[in-house]
Short mmCIF file of C-alpha atoms and ligand atoms in Angstrom, two decimals:
data_model
loop_
_atom_site.label_atom_id
_atom_site.label_comp_id
_atom_site.label_asym_id
_atom_site.label_seq_id
_atom_site.Cartn_x
_atom_site.Cartn_y
_atom_site.Cartn_z
CA MET A 1 -167.43 137.28 18.72
CA ILE A 2 -168.06 134.15 16.79
CA THR A 3 -170.80 134.91 14.22
CA GLN A 4 -170.88 131.83 12.15
CA THR A 5 -170.34 128.25 13.18
CA SER A 6 -169.74 125.80 9.98
CA ILE A 7 -169.84 122.13 9.43
CA SER A 8 -168.98 120.51 5.86
CA TYR A 9 -171.27 118.29 4.45
CA TYR A 10 -171.03 115.70 1.44
CA GLY A 11 -172.88 112.86 0.01
CA LEU A 12 -175.57 115.02 -0.98
CA ASN A 13 -178.20 113.23 -3.15
CA TYR A 14 -181.74 113.45 -1.92
CA VAL A 15 -183.48 116.67 -0.42
CA GLU A 16 -185.44 114.89 2.24
CA HIS A 17 -182.54 113.13 3.50
CA ALA A 18 -180.48 116.55 3.55
CA GLU A 19 -183.36 117.96 5.15
CA ALA A 20 -183.00 115.53 8.08
CA ASP A 21 -179.33 116.00 8.35
CA PHE A 22 -179.66 119.90 8.36
CA LYS A 23 -182.25 119.72 11.22
CA GLU A 24 -179.44 117.52 13.26
CA MET A 25 -176.79 120.37 12.30
CA LYS A 26 -179.22 123.01 13.59
CA ALA A 27 -179.51 120.91 16.86
CA HIS A 28 -175.74 121.04 16.92
CA GLY A 29 -175.38 124.88 16.89
CA VAL A 30 -174.54 124.99 13.22
CA THR A 31 -175.35 128.27 11.48
CA GLN A 32 -173.64 127.69 8.08
CA VAL A 33 -173.28 124.49 6.04
CA ILE A 34 -170.01 124.11 3.76
CA LEU A 35 -171.81 122.06 0.83
CA ALA A 36 -168.92 119.75 -0.54
CA VAL A 37 -170.09 119.53 -4.33
CA THR A 38 -168.11 117.01 -6.19
CA GLU A 39 -167.56 117.04 -9.88
CA PHE A 40 -169.54 113.90 -10.05
CA ASP A 41 -172.24 115.72 -8.14
CA PHE A 42 -172.15 118.53 -10.72
CA ASP A 43 -172.38 116.29 -13.49
CA PHE A 44 -174.98 113.63 -12.26
CA TRP A 45 -177.06 115.07 -9.46
CA ARG A 46 -177.40 118.74 -10.61
CA PRO A 47 -180.96 118.97 -10.64
CA ASN A 48 -180.98 118.31 -6.65
CA ILE A 49 -178.58 120.84 -5.84
CA PRO A 50 -180.49 123.93 -6.08
CA ALA A 51 -183.29 122.11 -4.13
CA ILE A 52 -180.82 121.16 -1.13
CA VAL A 53 -179.58 124.63 -1.01
CA ASP A 54 -183.11 125.86 -0.88
CA LYS A 55 -184.02 123.52 1.79
CA ALA A 56 -180.97 124.73 3.91
CA HIS A 57 -182.17 128.20 3.64
CA GLU A 58 -185.55 127.24 4.53
CA LEU A 59 -184.23 125.85 7.73
CA GLY A 60 -182.20 129.03 8.48
CA LEU A 61 -178.86 127.69 7.39
CA ARG A 62 -176.37 129.84 5.29
CA VAL A 63 -174.80 127.59 2.46
CA LEU A 64 -171.42 128.07 1.04
CA ILE A 65 -170.51 125.79 -1.93
CA ASP A 66 -167.17 123.96 -1.59
CA PRO A 67 -165.85 122.61 -5.01
CA TRP A 68 -164.56 119.79 -2.99
CA GLY A 69 -161.32 118.25 -4.39
CA ASN A 70 -162.02 119.80 -7.76
CA GLY A 71 -159.30 118.78 -10.28
CA LYS A 72 -157.43 117.38 -7.13
CA TYR A 73 -156.35 120.96 -6.81
CA PHE A 74 -158.54 121.54 -3.87
CA GLY A 75 -158.41 119.42 -0.76
CA GLY A 76 -160.40 116.30 -0.59
CA GLU A 77 -160.77 112.40 -1.02
CA GLN A 78 -163.10 112.17 -3.95
CA VAL A 79 -162.10 111.56 -7.49
CA SER A 80 -161.86 114.15 -10.35
CA LYS A 81 -163.80 114.09 -13.58
CA PHE A 82 -161.52 116.57 -15.10
CA LEU A 83 -158.37 114.30 -14.55
CA GLN A 84 -160.43 111.45 -16.11
CA ASP A 85 -161.48 113.53 -19.16
CA ASN A 86 -158.17 115.18 -19.72
CA VAL A 87 -154.77 113.55 -20.17
CA GLU A 88 -153.20 117.06 -20.61
CA ASN A 89 -153.33 119.95 -18.52
CA ARG A 90 -151.94 118.18 -15.36
CA GLN A 91 -149.38 119.41 -13.00
CA VAL A 92 -145.82 118.15 -13.93
CA SER A 93 -142.93 117.28 -11.70
CA ALA A 94 -139.98 119.62 -12.00
CA LEU A 95 -137.49 116.96 -11.11
CA THR A 96 -138.83 113.90 -13.02
CA GLY A 97 -141.00 115.56 -15.77
CA GLU A 98 -143.77 113.00 -14.87
CA LYS A 99 -147.47 114.19 -15.59
CA LEU A 100 -149.14 113.85 -11.91
CA PRO A 101 -152.89 113.23 -10.93
CA TYR A 102 -153.51 116.98 -10.15
CA ALA A 103 -155.02 119.60 -12.59
CA CYS A 104 -152.83 122.31 -13.42
CA PHE A 105 -154.71 125.31 -12.33
CA ASN A 106 -152.78 127.65 -14.51
CA THR A 107 -153.94 126.14 -17.61
CA ASN A 108 -156.90 127.76 -19.42
CA SER A 109 -158.27 124.36 -19.78
CA TYR A 110 -158.83 124.03 -16.00
CA ARG A 111 -159.53 127.63 -15.33
CA ASP A 112 -162.41 127.56 -17.77
CA TYR A 113 -163.50 124.40 -16.25
CA PHE A 114 -163.40 125.61 -12.86
CA LYS A 115 -164.92 128.76 -13.49
CA ASN A 116 -167.99 127.29 -15.31
CA PHE A 117 -168.48 124.75 -12.49
CA CYS A 118 -168.88 127.61 -9.89
CA THR A 119 -170.69 130.36 -11.99
CA THR A 120 -173.19 127.68 -13.04
CA LEU A 121 -173.83 126.57 -9.34
CA ALA A 122 -174.00 130.34 -8.41
CA ARG A 123 -176.89 130.80 -11.01
CA GLU A 124 -178.70 127.57 -10.48
CA ALA A 125 -178.25 126.76 -6.82
CA LYS A 126 -177.85 130.68 -5.15
CA PRO A 127 -175.80 129.83 -2.30
CA ASP A 128 -174.60 132.46 0.02
CA GLY A 129 -170.98 132.08 -1.02
CA PHE A 130 -168.15 129.80 -2.15
CA PHE A 131 -165.49 128.21 -0.22
CA TRP A 132 -162.02 127.63 -1.63
CA ASP A 133 -160.77 124.64 0.14
CA GLU A 134 -157.18 124.00 0.89
CA PRO A 135 -155.96 124.90 -2.89
CA HIS A 136 -152.59 123.71 -3.63
CA TYR A 137 -149.80 122.66 -6.12
CA ALA A 138 -149.10 119.01 -5.71
CA PHE A 139 -145.57 119.51 -4.25
CA PRO A 140 -143.79 120.20 -2.04
CA LYS A 141 -145.43 120.11 1.49
CA GLY A 142 -143.55 120.88 4.66
CA ILE A 143 -143.39 119.21 7.93
CA ALA A 144 -145.66 122.03 9.46
CA SER A 145 -148.66 120.37 7.16
CA ILE A 146 -151.00 117.89 8.81
CA THR A 147 -150.45 116.29 5.49
CA GLY A 148 -146.70 116.11 6.50
CA GLY A 149 -143.29 115.11 4.82
CA VAL A 150 -140.63 117.33 3.38
CA ALA A 151 -140.20 117.27 -0.24
CA ASP A 152 -137.62 118.50 -2.76
CA ASP A 153 -139.67 117.96 -5.87
CA TRP A 154 -142.12 120.66 -6.67
CA THR A 155 -144.86 121.60 -9.48
CA CYS A 156 -145.69 122.73 -11.88
CA TYR A 157 -143.34 122.24 -14.66
CA CYS A 158 -146.09 121.64 -17.48
CA PRO A 159 -145.55 123.36 -20.92
CA VAL A 160 -148.29 126.10 -19.99
CA CYS A 161 -146.36 127.04 -16.73
CA ARG A 162 -142.92 126.92 -18.45
CA LYS A 163 -144.15 129.17 -21.35
CA ARG A 164 -145.69 131.57 -18.93
CA PHE A 165 -142.64 131.80 -16.89
CA GLU A 166 -140.38 132.28 -19.72
CA ASP A 167 -142.63 134.87 -21.38
CA TYR A 168 -142.76 136.81 -18.04
CA TYR A 169 -139.00 136.38 -16.82
CA GLY A 170 -137.30 136.22 -20.19
CA TYR A 171 -135.43 132.90 -19.57
CA PRO A 172 -136.33 129.38 -19.43
CA MET A 173 -138.01 128.31 -16.03
CA PRO A 174 -135.47 126.72 -13.56
CA LYS A 175 -135.63 122.94 -12.36
CA TYR A 176 -134.81 124.08 -8.94
CA MET A 177 -137.09 126.48 -6.89
CA THR A 178 -135.59 130.07 -7.10
CA ASN A 179 -137.15 133.03 -5.78
CA ASP A 180 -138.63 133.94 -9.15
CA VAL A 181 -140.19 130.48 -9.27
CA LYS A 182 -141.65 131.12 -5.81
CA GLN A 183 -143.11 134.26 -6.96
CA PHE A 184 -144.38 132.98 -10.03
CA ARG A 185 -145.97 130.08 -8.25
CA TRP A 186 -147.70 132.43 -5.64
CA ARG A 187 -148.83 135.02 -8.50
CA GLU A 188 -150.21 132.23 -10.93
CA ALA A 189 -152.03 130.41 -8.10
CA LEU A 190 -154.05 133.43 -7.19
CA VAL A 191 -155.28 133.97 -10.70
CA VAL A 192 -157.61 131.01 -11.14
CA LEU A 193 -159.33 132.03 -7.66
CA ALA A 194 -159.39 135.61 -8.26
CA ASP A 195 -160.90 135.36 -11.65
CA THR A 196 -163.46 132.90 -10.57
CA SER A 197 -164.28 134.95 -7.48
CA LYS A 198 -164.73 138.09 -9.49
CA ALA A 199 -167.04 136.39 -11.97
CA LEU A 200 -169.02 135.07 -9.04
CA LYS A 201 -169.48 138.61 -7.62
CA GLU A 202 -170.38 139.94 -11.06
CA ILE A 203 -173.23 137.40 -11.09
CA ASP A 204 -174.35 138.35 -7.45
CA PRO A 205 -172.17 141.09 -5.53
CA LYS A 206 -173.63 139.47 -1.99
CA LEU A 207 -171.84 136.19 -2.95
CA GLU A 208 -169.21 135.74 -0.11
CA ILE A 209 -165.80 134.19 -0.86
CA THR A 210 -163.78 132.27 1.70
CA CYS A 211 -160.23 131.31 1.02
CA CYS A 212 -159.15 128.59 3.26
CA VAL A 213 -155.42 127.93 3.14
CA HIS A 214 -153.18 125.00 5.11
CA ALA A 215 -152.43 125.73 8.65
CA THR A 216 -148.60 125.99 8.29
CA GLN A 217 -145.75 127.88 9.95
CA ASN A 218 -144.59 129.79 6.89
CA GLY A 219 -141.39 130.85 8.86
CA TYR A 220 -137.84 131.33 8.00
CA TYR A 221 -137.02 127.68 8.10
CA VAL A 222 -140.28 125.89 7.27
CA SER A 223 -142.69 126.41 4.77
CA GLU A 224 -145.07 124.59 2.41
CA TYR A 225 -144.54 126.13 -0.73
CA ARG A 226 -147.84 124.88 -2.10
CA GLY A 227 -148.79 128.14 -3.62
CA TYR A 228 -150.82 129.64 -0.84
CA ASP A 229 -148.43 129.93 1.81
CA ASN A 230 -147.70 133.58 1.40
CA TRP A 231 -150.71 134.62 3.43
CA ASP A 232 -150.15 138.30 2.66
CA MET A 233 -150.80 137.60 -1.00
CA VAL A 234 -153.90 135.64 -0.08
CA GLY A 235 -155.18 138.21 2.36
CA ALA A 236 -154.64 141.08 -0.03
CA CYS A 237 -156.66 139.53 -2.93
CA PRO A 238 -159.73 141.99 -3.00
CA TYR A 239 -162.30 139.26 -3.93
CA PHE A 240 -162.05 137.39 -0.92
CA ASP A 241 -164.17 138.09 2.17
CA VAL A 242 -162.91 135.48 4.77
CA PHE A 243 -159.39 134.41 5.27
CA SER A 244 -159.60 131.10 6.82
CA THR A 245 -156.88 128.52 8.05
CA THR A 246 -157.38 124.94 7.89
CA ILE A 247 -157.57 122.26 10.85
CA CYS A 248 -154.74 121.36 13.23
CA ASN A 249 -154.32 117.60 14.41
CA TRP A 250 -155.57 117.44 18.16
CA ALA A 251 -152.06 116.08 18.74
CA LEU A 252 -150.15 119.15 17.99
CA PRO A 253 -149.04 121.48 20.84
CA GLU A 254 -151.30 123.96 21.82
CA ASP A 255 -148.81 126.71 21.16
CA PHE A 256 -149.02 125.51 17.31
CA PHE A 257 -152.91 126.01 17.36
CA LEU A 258 -152.55 129.44 19.12
CA ASP A 259 -149.78 130.60 16.75
CA ILE A 260 -151.86 129.64 13.65
CA THR A 261 -155.05 131.30 15.17
CA ARG A 262 -153.16 134.55 16.03
CA ARG A 263 -151.54 134.93 12.51
CA THR A 264 -155.03 134.02 10.90
CA VAL A 265 -156.61 136.93 12.85
CA ALA A 266 -153.76 139.25 12.26
CA ILE A 267 -153.83 138.67 8.44
CA ALA A 268 -157.67 138.82 8.30
CA LYS A 269 -157.64 142.18 10.20
CA LYS A 270 -154.55 143.61 8.07
CA TYR A 271 -156.70 143.16 4.81
CA GLY A 272 -160.05 143.99 6.19
CA LYS A 273 -161.34 140.33 5.98
CA LYS A 274 -163.19 138.13 8.50
CA SER A 275 -161.22 135.44 10.17
CA GLU A 276 -162.04 131.88 10.31
CA ARG A 277 -160.47 128.84 12.05
CA TRP A 278 -161.06 125.09 11.49
CA LEU A 279 -161.32 122.29 13.95
CA MET A 280 -160.50 118.81 13.24
CA GLY A 281 -163.98 117.09 13.49
CA TYR A 282 -162.94 113.95 11.75
CA TYR A 283 -160.07 111.33 11.60
CA LYS A 284 -158.60 112.03 15.13
CA GLN A 285 -160.04 113.17 18.25
CA PRO A 286 -158.31 114.78 21.45
CA LYS A 287 -157.14 112.21 24.20
CA ASP A 288 -159.22 114.69 26.70
CA TRP A 289 -162.47 115.83 25.40
CA LYS A 290 -161.99 119.17 27.19
CA GLN A 291 -159.35 120.09 24.63
CA VAL A 292 -162.27 120.95 22.12
CA ASP A 293 -163.35 123.37 24.88
CA HIS A 294 -160.09 124.80 25.56
CA TRP A 295 -159.15 125.39 21.64
CA VAL A 296 -162.56 126.92 21.12
CA ASP A 297 -161.85 129.33 24.16
CA ILE A 298 -158.61 130.13 22.44
CA ALA A 299 -160.28 131.05 19.12
CA VAL A 300 -162.88 133.33 20.88
CA LYS A 301 -160.26 135.02 23.10
CA GLU A 302 -157.89 135.79 19.88
CA GLY A 303 -161.07 137.29 18.23
CA VAL A 304 -161.75 134.76 15.53
CA ASP A 305 -164.97 135.74 13.62
CA ARG A 306 -166.01 132.10 12.54
CA LEU A 307 -165.63 128.68 13.62
CA ALA A 308 -165.78 125.55 11.34
CA ALA A 309 -165.27 121.76 11.48
CA TRP A 310 -164.71 119.11 9.01
CA THR A 311 -167.19 117.17 8.93
CA TYR A 312 -170.85 116.16 9.65
CA ARG A 313 -171.10 113.48 12.21
CA GLY A 314 -167.19 113.35 12.59
CA GLY A 315 -166.95 111.58 9.48
CA TYR A 316 -168.91 108.55 10.77
CA GLY A 317 -168.91 105.61 8.49
CA THR A 318 -165.99 106.63 6.24
CA VAL A 319 -162.23 105.75 6.39
CA VAL A 320 -161.44 109.18 8.06
CA GLY A 321 -164.10 108.86 10.67
CA ALA A 322 -162.83 109.62 14.11
CA PRO A 323 -162.74 106.74 16.48
CA ASP A 324 -165.79 108.30 18.63
CA ALA A 325 -167.05 110.09 15.54
CA LEU A 326 -170.41 110.74 16.99
CA LYS A 327 -169.09 111.80 20.22
CA LEU A 328 -166.63 114.32 18.41
CA TRP A 329 -169.55 115.66 16.62
CA ASP A 330 -171.74 116.12 19.86
CA THR A 331 -168.54 117.79 21.47
CA ILE A 332 -168.12 120.34 18.77
CA GLY A 333 -172.09 120.91 18.83
CA GLU A 334 -171.91 121.67 22.57
CA ASN A 335 -169.14 124.13 21.75
CA TYR A 336 -170.83 125.67 18.90
CA LYS A 337 -173.90 126.24 21.00
CA ARG A 338 -171.81 127.58 23.64
CA VAL A 339 -170.03 130.29 21.88
CA VAL A 340 -172.01 131.45 18.72
CA GLY A 341 -173.41 135.05 18.81
CA ARG A 342 -172.01 135.48 22.36
ZN1 ZN B 401 -148.69 123.75 -14.91
#
């Protein structure tokens, strides 16, 4: 049964404007807001964030805070203050040695920054939980990703990662992706999220953690290798409560959506978590609106616990808005109302 229907929401500034938007979400069958809090929001709009969370609660919506695009380590279009303020602690290309515009989440500098961001918001805003939104290494990304493109280069080859690798394995980090490098990347990628999730639960054990990874094949021939493609390792993390996989473009074959959905539910069940599937509620829309109903039916039939969509109003007014953004939003809303709690 679908127990929660979520929509992401950004551009939060004024409580009274958020209130009107929250009412519109309620009318669209939404039960849970994924509140995308940027580094700028945290730095500048902090006083209003708790008030916005309070208002959502008052209207009967659950709230999960999404550190949207934080350090450009998480998915998202907005800019990163961490990268602006730090010329070091960036991910480094293994092939060229160039510093990249992605925070290295294996450095203590970023780990401290991220943990402080989340624990501060937990204490001040009192959300229902946190949402880890497509965390990833910069490279590579495979053809199974909606963001697409095969790549040979990989990260992170920064001084901190190289030292940690050598300390652990007893030899210098290779420049090509060996099995040790893969294992190192998977293990280190989970440390930052596990540590922060643990710290959040120490503040309030009821804080719920969703980890949302890219919806990829991860098969024998194709894998993303962006750090969270080993779903067993992600699912086994004891501090995560919900195993979630991100959107599939509407243009992808139904079998792909079905395969991702089945594997998501299987991993969630295997590790005693709730499962969540995302719908593409921005950028693209299906040729036939009935596809939304059909994919929602697939999720229900396969035993998904939660549905979520990116984003409020179909991205209306942004460069990633769907062609008929408001129609897409309404169609998702109709589906939410049709399936939630049934
Ligand atoms: Zn690094």
